[in-house]
mmCIF file of C-alpha atoms in Angstrom:
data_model
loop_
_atom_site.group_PDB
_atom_site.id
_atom_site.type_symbol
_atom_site.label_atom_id
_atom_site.label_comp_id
_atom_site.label_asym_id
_atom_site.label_seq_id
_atom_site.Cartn_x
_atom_site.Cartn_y
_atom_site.Cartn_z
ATOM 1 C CA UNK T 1 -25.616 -26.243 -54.039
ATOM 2 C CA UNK T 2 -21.969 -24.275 -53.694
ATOM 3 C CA UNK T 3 -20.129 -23.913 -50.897
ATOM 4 C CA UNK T 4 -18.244 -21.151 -49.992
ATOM 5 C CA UNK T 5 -14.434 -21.427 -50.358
ATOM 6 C CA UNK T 6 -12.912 -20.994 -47.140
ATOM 7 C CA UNK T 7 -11.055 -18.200 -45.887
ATOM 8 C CA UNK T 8 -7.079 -17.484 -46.622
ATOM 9 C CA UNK T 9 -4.904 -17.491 -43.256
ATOM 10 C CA UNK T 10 -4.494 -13.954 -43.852
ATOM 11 C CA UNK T 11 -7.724 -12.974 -43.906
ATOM 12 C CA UNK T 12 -8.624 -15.135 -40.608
ATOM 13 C CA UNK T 13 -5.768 -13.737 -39.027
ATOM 14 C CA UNK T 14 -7.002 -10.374 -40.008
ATOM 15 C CA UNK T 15 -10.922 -11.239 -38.564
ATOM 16 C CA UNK T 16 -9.280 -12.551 -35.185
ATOM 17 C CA UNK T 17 -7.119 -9.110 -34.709
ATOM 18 C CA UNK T 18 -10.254 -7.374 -35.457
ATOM 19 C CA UNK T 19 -12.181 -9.175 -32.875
ATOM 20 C CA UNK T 20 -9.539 -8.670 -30.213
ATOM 21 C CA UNK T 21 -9.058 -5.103 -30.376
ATOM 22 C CA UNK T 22 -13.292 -4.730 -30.603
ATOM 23 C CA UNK T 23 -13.598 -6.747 -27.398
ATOM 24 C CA UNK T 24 -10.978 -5.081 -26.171
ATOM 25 C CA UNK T 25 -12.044 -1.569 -27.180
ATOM 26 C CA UNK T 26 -14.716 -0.702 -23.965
ATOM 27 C CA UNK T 27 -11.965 -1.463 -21.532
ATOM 28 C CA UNK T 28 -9.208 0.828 -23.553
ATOM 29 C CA UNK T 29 -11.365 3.768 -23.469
ATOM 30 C CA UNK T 30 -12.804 3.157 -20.104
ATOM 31 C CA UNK T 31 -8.625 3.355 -18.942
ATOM 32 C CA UNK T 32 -8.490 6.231 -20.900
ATOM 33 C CA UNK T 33 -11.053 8.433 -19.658
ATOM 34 C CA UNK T 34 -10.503 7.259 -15.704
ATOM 35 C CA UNK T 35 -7.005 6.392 -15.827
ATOM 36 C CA UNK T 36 -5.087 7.974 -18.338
ATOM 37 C CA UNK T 37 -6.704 11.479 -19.244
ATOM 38 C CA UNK T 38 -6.624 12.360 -15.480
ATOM 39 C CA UNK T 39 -3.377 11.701 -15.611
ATOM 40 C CA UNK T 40 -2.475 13.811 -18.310
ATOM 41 C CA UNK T 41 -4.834 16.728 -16.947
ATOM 42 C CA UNK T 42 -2.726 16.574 -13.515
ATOM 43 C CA UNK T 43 0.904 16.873 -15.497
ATOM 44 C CA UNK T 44 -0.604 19.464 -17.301
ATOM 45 C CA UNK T 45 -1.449 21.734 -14.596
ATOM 46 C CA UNK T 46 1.794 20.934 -12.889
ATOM 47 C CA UNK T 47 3.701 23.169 -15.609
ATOM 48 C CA UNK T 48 1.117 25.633 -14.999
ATOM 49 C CA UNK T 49 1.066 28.498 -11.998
ATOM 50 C CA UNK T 50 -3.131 28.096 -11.918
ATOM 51 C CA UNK T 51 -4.930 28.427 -8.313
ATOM 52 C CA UNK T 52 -8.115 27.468 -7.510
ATOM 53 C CA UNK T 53 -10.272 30.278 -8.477
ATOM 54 C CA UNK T 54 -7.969 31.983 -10.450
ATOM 55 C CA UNK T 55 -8.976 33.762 -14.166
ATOM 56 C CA UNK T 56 -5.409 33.737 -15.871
ATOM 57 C CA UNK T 57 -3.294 30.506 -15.910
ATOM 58 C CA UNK T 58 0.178 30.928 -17.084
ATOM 59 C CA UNK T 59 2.496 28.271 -18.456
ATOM 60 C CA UNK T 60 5.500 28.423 -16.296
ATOM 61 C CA UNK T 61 7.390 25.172 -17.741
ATOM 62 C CA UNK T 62 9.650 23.465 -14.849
ATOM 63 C CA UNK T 63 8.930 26.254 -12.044
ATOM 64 C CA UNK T 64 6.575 24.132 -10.018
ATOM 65 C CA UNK T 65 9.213 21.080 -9.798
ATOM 66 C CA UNK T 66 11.728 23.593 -9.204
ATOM 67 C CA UNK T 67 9.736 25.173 -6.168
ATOM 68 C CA UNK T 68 9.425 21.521 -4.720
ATOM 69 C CA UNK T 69 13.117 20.548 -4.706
ATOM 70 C CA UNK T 70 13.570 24.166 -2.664
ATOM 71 C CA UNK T 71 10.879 23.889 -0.446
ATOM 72 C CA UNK T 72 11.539 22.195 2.724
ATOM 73 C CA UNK T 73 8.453 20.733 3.962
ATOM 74 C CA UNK T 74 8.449 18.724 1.412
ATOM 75 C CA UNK T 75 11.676 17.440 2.061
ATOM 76 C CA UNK T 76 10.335 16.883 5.377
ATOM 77 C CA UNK T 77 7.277 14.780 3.837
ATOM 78 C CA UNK T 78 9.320 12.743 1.502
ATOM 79 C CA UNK T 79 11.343 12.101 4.982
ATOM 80 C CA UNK T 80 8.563 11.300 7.040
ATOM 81 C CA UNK T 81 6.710 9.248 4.303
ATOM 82 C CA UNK T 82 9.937 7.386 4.016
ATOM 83 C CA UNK T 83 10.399 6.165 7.445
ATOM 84 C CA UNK T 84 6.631 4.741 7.646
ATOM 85 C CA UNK T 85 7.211 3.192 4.843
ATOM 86 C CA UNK T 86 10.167 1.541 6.253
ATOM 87 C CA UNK T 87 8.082 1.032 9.551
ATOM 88 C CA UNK T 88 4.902 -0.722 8.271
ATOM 89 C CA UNK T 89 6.227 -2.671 5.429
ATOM 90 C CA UNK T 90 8.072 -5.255 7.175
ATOM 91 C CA UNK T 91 5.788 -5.261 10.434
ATOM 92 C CA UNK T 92 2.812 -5.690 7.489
ATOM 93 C CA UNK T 93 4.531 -8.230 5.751
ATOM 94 C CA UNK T 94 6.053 -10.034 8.256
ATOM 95 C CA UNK T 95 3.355 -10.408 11.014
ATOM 96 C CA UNK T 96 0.889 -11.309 7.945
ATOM 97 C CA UNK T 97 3.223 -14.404 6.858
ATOM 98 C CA UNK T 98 3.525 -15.963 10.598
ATOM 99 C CA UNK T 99 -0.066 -15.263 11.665
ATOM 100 C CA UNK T 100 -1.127 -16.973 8.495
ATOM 101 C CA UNK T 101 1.254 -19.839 9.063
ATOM 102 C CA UNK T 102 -0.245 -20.171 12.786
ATOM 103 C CA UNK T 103 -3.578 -19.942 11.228
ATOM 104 C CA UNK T 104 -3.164 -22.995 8.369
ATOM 105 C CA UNK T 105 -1.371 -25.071 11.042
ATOM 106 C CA UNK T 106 -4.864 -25.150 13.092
ATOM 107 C CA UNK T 107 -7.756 -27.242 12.143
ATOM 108 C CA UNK T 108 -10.279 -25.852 14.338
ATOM 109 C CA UNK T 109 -11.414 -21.757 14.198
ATOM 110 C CA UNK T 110 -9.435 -21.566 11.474
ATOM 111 C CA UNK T 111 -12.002 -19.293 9.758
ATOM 112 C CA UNK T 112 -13.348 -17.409 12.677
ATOM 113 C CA UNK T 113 -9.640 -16.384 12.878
ATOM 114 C CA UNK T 114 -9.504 -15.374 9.192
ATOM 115 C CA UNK T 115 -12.407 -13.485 9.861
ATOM 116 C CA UNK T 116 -10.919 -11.764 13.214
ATOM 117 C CA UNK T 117 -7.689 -10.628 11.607
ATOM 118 C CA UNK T 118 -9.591 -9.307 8.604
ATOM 119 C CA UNK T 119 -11.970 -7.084 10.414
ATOM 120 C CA UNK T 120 -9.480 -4.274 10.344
ATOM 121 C CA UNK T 121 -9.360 -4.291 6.842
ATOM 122 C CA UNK T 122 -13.567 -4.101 6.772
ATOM 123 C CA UNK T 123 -13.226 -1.093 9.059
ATOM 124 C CA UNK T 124 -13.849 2.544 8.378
ATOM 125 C CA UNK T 125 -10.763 4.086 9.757
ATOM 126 C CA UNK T 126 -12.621 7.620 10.297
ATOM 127 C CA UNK T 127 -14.493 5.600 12.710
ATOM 128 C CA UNK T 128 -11.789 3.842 14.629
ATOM 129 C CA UNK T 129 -10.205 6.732 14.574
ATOM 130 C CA UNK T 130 -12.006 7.824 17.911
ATOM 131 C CA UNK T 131 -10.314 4.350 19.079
ATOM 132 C CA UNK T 132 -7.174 4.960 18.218
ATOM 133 C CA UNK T 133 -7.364 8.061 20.093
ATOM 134 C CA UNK T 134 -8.599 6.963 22.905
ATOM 135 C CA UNK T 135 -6.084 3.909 23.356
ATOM 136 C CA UNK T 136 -3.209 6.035 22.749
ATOM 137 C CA UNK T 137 -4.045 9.240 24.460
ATOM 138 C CA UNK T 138 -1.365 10.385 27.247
ATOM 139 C CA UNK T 139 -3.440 10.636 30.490
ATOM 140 C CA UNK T 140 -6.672 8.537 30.063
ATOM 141 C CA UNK T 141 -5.360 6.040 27.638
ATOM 142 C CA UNK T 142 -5.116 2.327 28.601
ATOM 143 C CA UNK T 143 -1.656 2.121 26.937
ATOM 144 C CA UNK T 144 -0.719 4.758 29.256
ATOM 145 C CA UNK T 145 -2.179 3.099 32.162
ATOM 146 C CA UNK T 146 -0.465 -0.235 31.278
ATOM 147 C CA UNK T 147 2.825 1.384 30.511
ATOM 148 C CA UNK T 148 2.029 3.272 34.280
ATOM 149 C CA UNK T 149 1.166 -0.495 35.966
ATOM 150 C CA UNK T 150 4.968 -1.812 34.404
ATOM 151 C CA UNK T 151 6.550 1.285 36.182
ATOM 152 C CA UNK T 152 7.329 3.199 32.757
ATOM 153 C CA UNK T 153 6.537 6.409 31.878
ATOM 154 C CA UNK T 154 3.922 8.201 30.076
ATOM 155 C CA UNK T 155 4.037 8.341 26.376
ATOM 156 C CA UNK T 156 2.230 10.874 24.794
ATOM 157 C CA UNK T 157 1.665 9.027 21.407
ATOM 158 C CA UNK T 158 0.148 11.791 18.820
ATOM 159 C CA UNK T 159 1.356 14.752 20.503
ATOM 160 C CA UNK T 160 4.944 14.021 21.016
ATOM 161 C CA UNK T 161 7.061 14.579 17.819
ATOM 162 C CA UNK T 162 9.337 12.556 18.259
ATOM 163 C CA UNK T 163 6.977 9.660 19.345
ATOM 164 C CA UNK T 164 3.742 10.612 16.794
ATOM 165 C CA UNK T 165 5.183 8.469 13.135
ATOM 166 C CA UNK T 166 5.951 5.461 15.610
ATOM 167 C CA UNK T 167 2.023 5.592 16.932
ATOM 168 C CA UNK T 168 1.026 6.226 12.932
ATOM 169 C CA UNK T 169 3.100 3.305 12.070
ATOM 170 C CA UNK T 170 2.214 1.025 14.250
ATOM 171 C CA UNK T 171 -2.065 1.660 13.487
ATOM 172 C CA UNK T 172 -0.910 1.190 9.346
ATOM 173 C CA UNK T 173 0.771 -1.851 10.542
ATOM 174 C CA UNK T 174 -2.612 -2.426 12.363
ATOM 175 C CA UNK T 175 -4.651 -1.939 9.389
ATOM 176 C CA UNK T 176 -3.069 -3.926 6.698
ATOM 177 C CA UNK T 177 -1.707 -7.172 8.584
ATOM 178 C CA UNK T 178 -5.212 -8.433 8.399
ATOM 179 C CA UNK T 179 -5.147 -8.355 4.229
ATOM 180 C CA UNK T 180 -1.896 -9.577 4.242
ATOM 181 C CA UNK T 181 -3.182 -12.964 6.030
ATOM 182 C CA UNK T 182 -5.538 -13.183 3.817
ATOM 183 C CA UNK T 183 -3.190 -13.098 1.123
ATOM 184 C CA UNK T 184 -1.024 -15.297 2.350
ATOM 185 C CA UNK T 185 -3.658 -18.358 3.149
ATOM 186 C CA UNK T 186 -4.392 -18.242 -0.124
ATOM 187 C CA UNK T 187 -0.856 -18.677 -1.467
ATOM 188 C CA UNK T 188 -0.377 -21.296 1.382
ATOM 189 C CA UNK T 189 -3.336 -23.034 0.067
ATOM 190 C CA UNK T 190 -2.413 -23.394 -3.830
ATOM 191 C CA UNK T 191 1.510 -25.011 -2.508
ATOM 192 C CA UNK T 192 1.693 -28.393 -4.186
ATOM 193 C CA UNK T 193 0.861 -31.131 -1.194
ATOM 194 C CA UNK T 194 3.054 -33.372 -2.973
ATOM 195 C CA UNK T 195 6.120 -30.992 -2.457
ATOM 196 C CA UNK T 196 5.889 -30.627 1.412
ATOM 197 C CA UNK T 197 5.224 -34.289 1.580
ATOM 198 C CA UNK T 198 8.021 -35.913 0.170
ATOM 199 C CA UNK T 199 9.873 -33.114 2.158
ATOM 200 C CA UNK T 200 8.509 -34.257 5.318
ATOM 201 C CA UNK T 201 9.836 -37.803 4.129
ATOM 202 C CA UNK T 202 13.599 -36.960 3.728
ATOM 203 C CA UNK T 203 13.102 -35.744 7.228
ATOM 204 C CA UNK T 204 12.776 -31.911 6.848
ATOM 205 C CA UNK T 205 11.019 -30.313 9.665
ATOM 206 C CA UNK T 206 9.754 -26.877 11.008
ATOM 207 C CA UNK T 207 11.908 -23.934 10.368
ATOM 208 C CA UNK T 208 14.672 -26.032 7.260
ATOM 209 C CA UNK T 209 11.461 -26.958 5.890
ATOM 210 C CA UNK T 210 10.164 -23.423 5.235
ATOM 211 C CA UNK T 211 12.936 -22.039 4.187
ATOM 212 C CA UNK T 212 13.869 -24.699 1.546
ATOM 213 C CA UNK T 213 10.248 -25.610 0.177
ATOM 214 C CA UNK T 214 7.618 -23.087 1.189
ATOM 215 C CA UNK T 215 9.397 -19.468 0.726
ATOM 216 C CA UNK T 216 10.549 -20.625 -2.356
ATOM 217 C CA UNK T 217 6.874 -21.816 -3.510
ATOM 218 C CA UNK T 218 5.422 -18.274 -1.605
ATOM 219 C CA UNK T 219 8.095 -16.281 -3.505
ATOM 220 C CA UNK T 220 5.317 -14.377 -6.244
ATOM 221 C CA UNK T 221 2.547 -14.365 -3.622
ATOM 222 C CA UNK T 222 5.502 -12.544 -0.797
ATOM 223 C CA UNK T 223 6.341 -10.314 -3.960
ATOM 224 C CA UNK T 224 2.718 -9.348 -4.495
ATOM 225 C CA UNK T 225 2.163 -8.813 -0.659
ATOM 226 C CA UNK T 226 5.167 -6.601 -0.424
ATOM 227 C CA UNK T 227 4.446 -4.407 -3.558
ATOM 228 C CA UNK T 228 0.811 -3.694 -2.621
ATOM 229 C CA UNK T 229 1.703 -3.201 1.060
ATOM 230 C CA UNK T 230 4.692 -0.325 0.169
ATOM 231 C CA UNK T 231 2.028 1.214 -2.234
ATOM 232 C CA UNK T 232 -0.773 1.245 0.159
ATOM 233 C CA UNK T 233 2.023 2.367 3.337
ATOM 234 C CA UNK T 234 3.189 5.509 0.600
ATOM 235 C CA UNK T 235 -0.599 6.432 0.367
ATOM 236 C CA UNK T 236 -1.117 7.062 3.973
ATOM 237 C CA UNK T 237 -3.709 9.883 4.180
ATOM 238 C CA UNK T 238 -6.460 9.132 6.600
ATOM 239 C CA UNK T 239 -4.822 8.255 9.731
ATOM 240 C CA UNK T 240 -2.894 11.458 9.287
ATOM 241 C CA UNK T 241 -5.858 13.717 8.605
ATOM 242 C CA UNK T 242 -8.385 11.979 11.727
ATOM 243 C CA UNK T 243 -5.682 11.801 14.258
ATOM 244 C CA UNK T 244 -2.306 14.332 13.758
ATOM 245 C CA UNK T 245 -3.215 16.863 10.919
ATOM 246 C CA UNK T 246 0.354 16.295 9.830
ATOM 247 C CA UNK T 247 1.121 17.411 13.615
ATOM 248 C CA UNK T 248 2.999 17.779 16.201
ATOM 249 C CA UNK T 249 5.593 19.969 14.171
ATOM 250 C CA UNK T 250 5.409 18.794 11.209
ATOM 251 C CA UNK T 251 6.643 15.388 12.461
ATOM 252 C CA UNK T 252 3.686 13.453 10.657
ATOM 253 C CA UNK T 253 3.209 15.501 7.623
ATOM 254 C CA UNK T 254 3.336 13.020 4.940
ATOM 255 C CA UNK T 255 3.236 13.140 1.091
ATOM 256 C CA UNK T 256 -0.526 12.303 0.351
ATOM 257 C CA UNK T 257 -1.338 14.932 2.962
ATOM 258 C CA UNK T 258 1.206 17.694 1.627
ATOM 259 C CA UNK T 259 -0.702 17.225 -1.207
ATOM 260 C CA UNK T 260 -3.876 17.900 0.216
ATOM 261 C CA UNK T 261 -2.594 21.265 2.021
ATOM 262 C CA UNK T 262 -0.895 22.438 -1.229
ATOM 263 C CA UNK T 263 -3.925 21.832 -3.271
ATOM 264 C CA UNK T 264 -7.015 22.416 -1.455
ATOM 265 C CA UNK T 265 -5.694 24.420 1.340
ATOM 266 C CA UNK T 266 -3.363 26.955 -0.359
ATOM 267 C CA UNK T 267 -4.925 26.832 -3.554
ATOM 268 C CA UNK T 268 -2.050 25.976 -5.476
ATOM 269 C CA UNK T 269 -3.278 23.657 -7.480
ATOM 270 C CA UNK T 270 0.054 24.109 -9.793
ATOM 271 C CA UNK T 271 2.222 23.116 -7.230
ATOM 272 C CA UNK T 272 0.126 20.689 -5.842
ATOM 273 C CA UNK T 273 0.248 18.792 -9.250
ATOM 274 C CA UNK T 274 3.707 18.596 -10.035
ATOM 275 C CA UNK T 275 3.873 16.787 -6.135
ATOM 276 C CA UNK T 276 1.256 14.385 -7.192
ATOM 277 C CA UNK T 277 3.479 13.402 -10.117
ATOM 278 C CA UNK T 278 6.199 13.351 -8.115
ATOM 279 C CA UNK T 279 4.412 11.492 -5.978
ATOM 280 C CA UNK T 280 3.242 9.155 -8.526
ATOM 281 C CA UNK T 281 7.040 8.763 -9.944
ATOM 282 C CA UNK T 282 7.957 7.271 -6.489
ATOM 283 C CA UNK T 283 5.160 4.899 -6.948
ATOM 284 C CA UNK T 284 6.348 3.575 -10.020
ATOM 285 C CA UNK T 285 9.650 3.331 -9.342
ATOM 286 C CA UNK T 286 9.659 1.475 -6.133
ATOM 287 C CA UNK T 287 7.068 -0.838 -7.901
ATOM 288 C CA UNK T 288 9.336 -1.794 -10.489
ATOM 289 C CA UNK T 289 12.765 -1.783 -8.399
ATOM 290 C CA UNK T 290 10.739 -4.329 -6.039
ATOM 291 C CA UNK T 291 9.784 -6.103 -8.510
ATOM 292 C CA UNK T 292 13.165 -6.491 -10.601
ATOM 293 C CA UNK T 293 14.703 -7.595 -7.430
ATOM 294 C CA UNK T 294 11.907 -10.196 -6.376
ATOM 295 C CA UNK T 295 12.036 -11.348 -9.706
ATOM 296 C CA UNK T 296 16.004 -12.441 -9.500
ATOM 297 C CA UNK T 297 15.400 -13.606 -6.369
ATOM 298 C CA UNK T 298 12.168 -15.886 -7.389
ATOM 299 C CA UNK T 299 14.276 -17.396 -10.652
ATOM 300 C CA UNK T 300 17.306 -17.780 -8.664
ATOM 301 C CA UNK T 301 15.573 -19.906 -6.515
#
């Protein structure tokens, strides 16, 4: 009875690459047909002049981007996307990491208050949305009435312009502090015991002990918090749509919703593309910038 002679390193080699990319293969194409053909449908109508409806599509090359970088409600979107950015991120971020501190420092309710700060997150926001404009509306609102009861004056939160991206911010802040707990238990919860322990025994304490053991230790899950919270804070859509309409002037007219008037209300669907990969640019690069600068930070740690 022969055996067979075993295979050359080569050759295994050459059955294991085989294997990988043939395991691999469903999840390539599924990424191509969801992920990356859209993509390349959307930067191909962006050099394009076509409109919804329209018979004849013209190739127009760079017009589109050139049309943006004259037109100024977009600058005005870019502008007003950037501030709630700026708004949410930290008020996310931050009011995420000391809630979830307050929460892991209790022993008892700790998960009913998981569960609490999470329910905004579990929400549909078309449905708070009534809420929202209750709470914040300038005569019958309770905010109003409280703000009356303190002797201040009324605030009229969506239909003041100078007022409305403050009200917007604050709800985003709102809706994604909850995740951000979440988050952050879990990245308080996988911290070596060991480390805060002998920390606690060269007589660290409270506030030193934070900022020399556990930031350091929460660096990647902070990075990770901050990245998806400036991603989710550029996509702002539905709070703008339910409550403002990009209103009053133009104050809360915001990327994601630009889009949506260029493309489904004009018709433009040209135009509208060549913003969503502008859009989509933005993404990227703030991504990576955060996450170059994180990075330094984490290793220099």
């Amino acid at each position: 009875m022969t055996r067979s002679a075993p295979l050359s390193r080569p050759a295994t080699a050459r059955r294991e690459a085989l294997l990988g990319w043939c395991l691999a293969l469903p999840a390539t194409l599924l990424l191509a047909v969801l992920v990356l053909a859209p993509l390349a449908v959307v930067l191909g109508l962006s050099l394009t002049d076509y409109s919804l409806g329209q018979a004849d599509t013209r190739f127009v090359g760079g017009a589109n981007y050139a049309r943006l970088w004259g037109d100024p409600t977009i600058r005005r979107a870019l502008a007003n996307t950037a501030t709630y950015v700026g708004l949410v991120v930290p008020a996310a971020v931050g009011l995420g990491l000391g809630l979830a501190l307050l929460i892991q420092a209790r022993r008892r309710l700790r998960h009913v208050y998981e569960v609490v700060f999470f329910l905004p997150v579990t929400s549909t926001f078309v449905a708070m949305a009534f809420v929202w404009q209750y709470l914040l509306h300038g005569r019958i609102g309770p905010i109003n009435g409280w703000l009356q009861q303190l002797g201040l004056g009324r605030v009229d939160f969506l239909t003041d312009p100078s007022v409305a991206i403050y009200a917007l911010a604050a709800i985003g802040a709102w809706q994604l502090i909850g995740f951000n707990v979440i988050l952050f238990l879990a990245g308080l919860a996988s911290l070596p015991r060991d480390v805060h322990d002998a920390a606690a025994l060269d007589g660290m304490r409270g506030v030193e002990r934070f900022a020399r053991v556990t930031w350091p230790l929460l660096a990647p899950t902070a990075l990770f918090v901050t990245v998806t919270s400036c991603i989710t804070a550029c996509q702002v859509f539905d709070s703008v749509a339910a409550l403002t309409r990009g209103g009053p002037m133009g104050s809360t007219d915001v990327l994601l919703y630009r889009i949506y008037q260029t493309a489904y209300q004009q018709l433009d669907i040209g135009l509208g593309a060549a913003l969503s990969v502008v859009f989509l640019a933005i993404i990227v690069a703030i991504s990576l910038l955060q996450v170059a600068i994180a990075d330094r930070r984490i290793h220099q740690s």
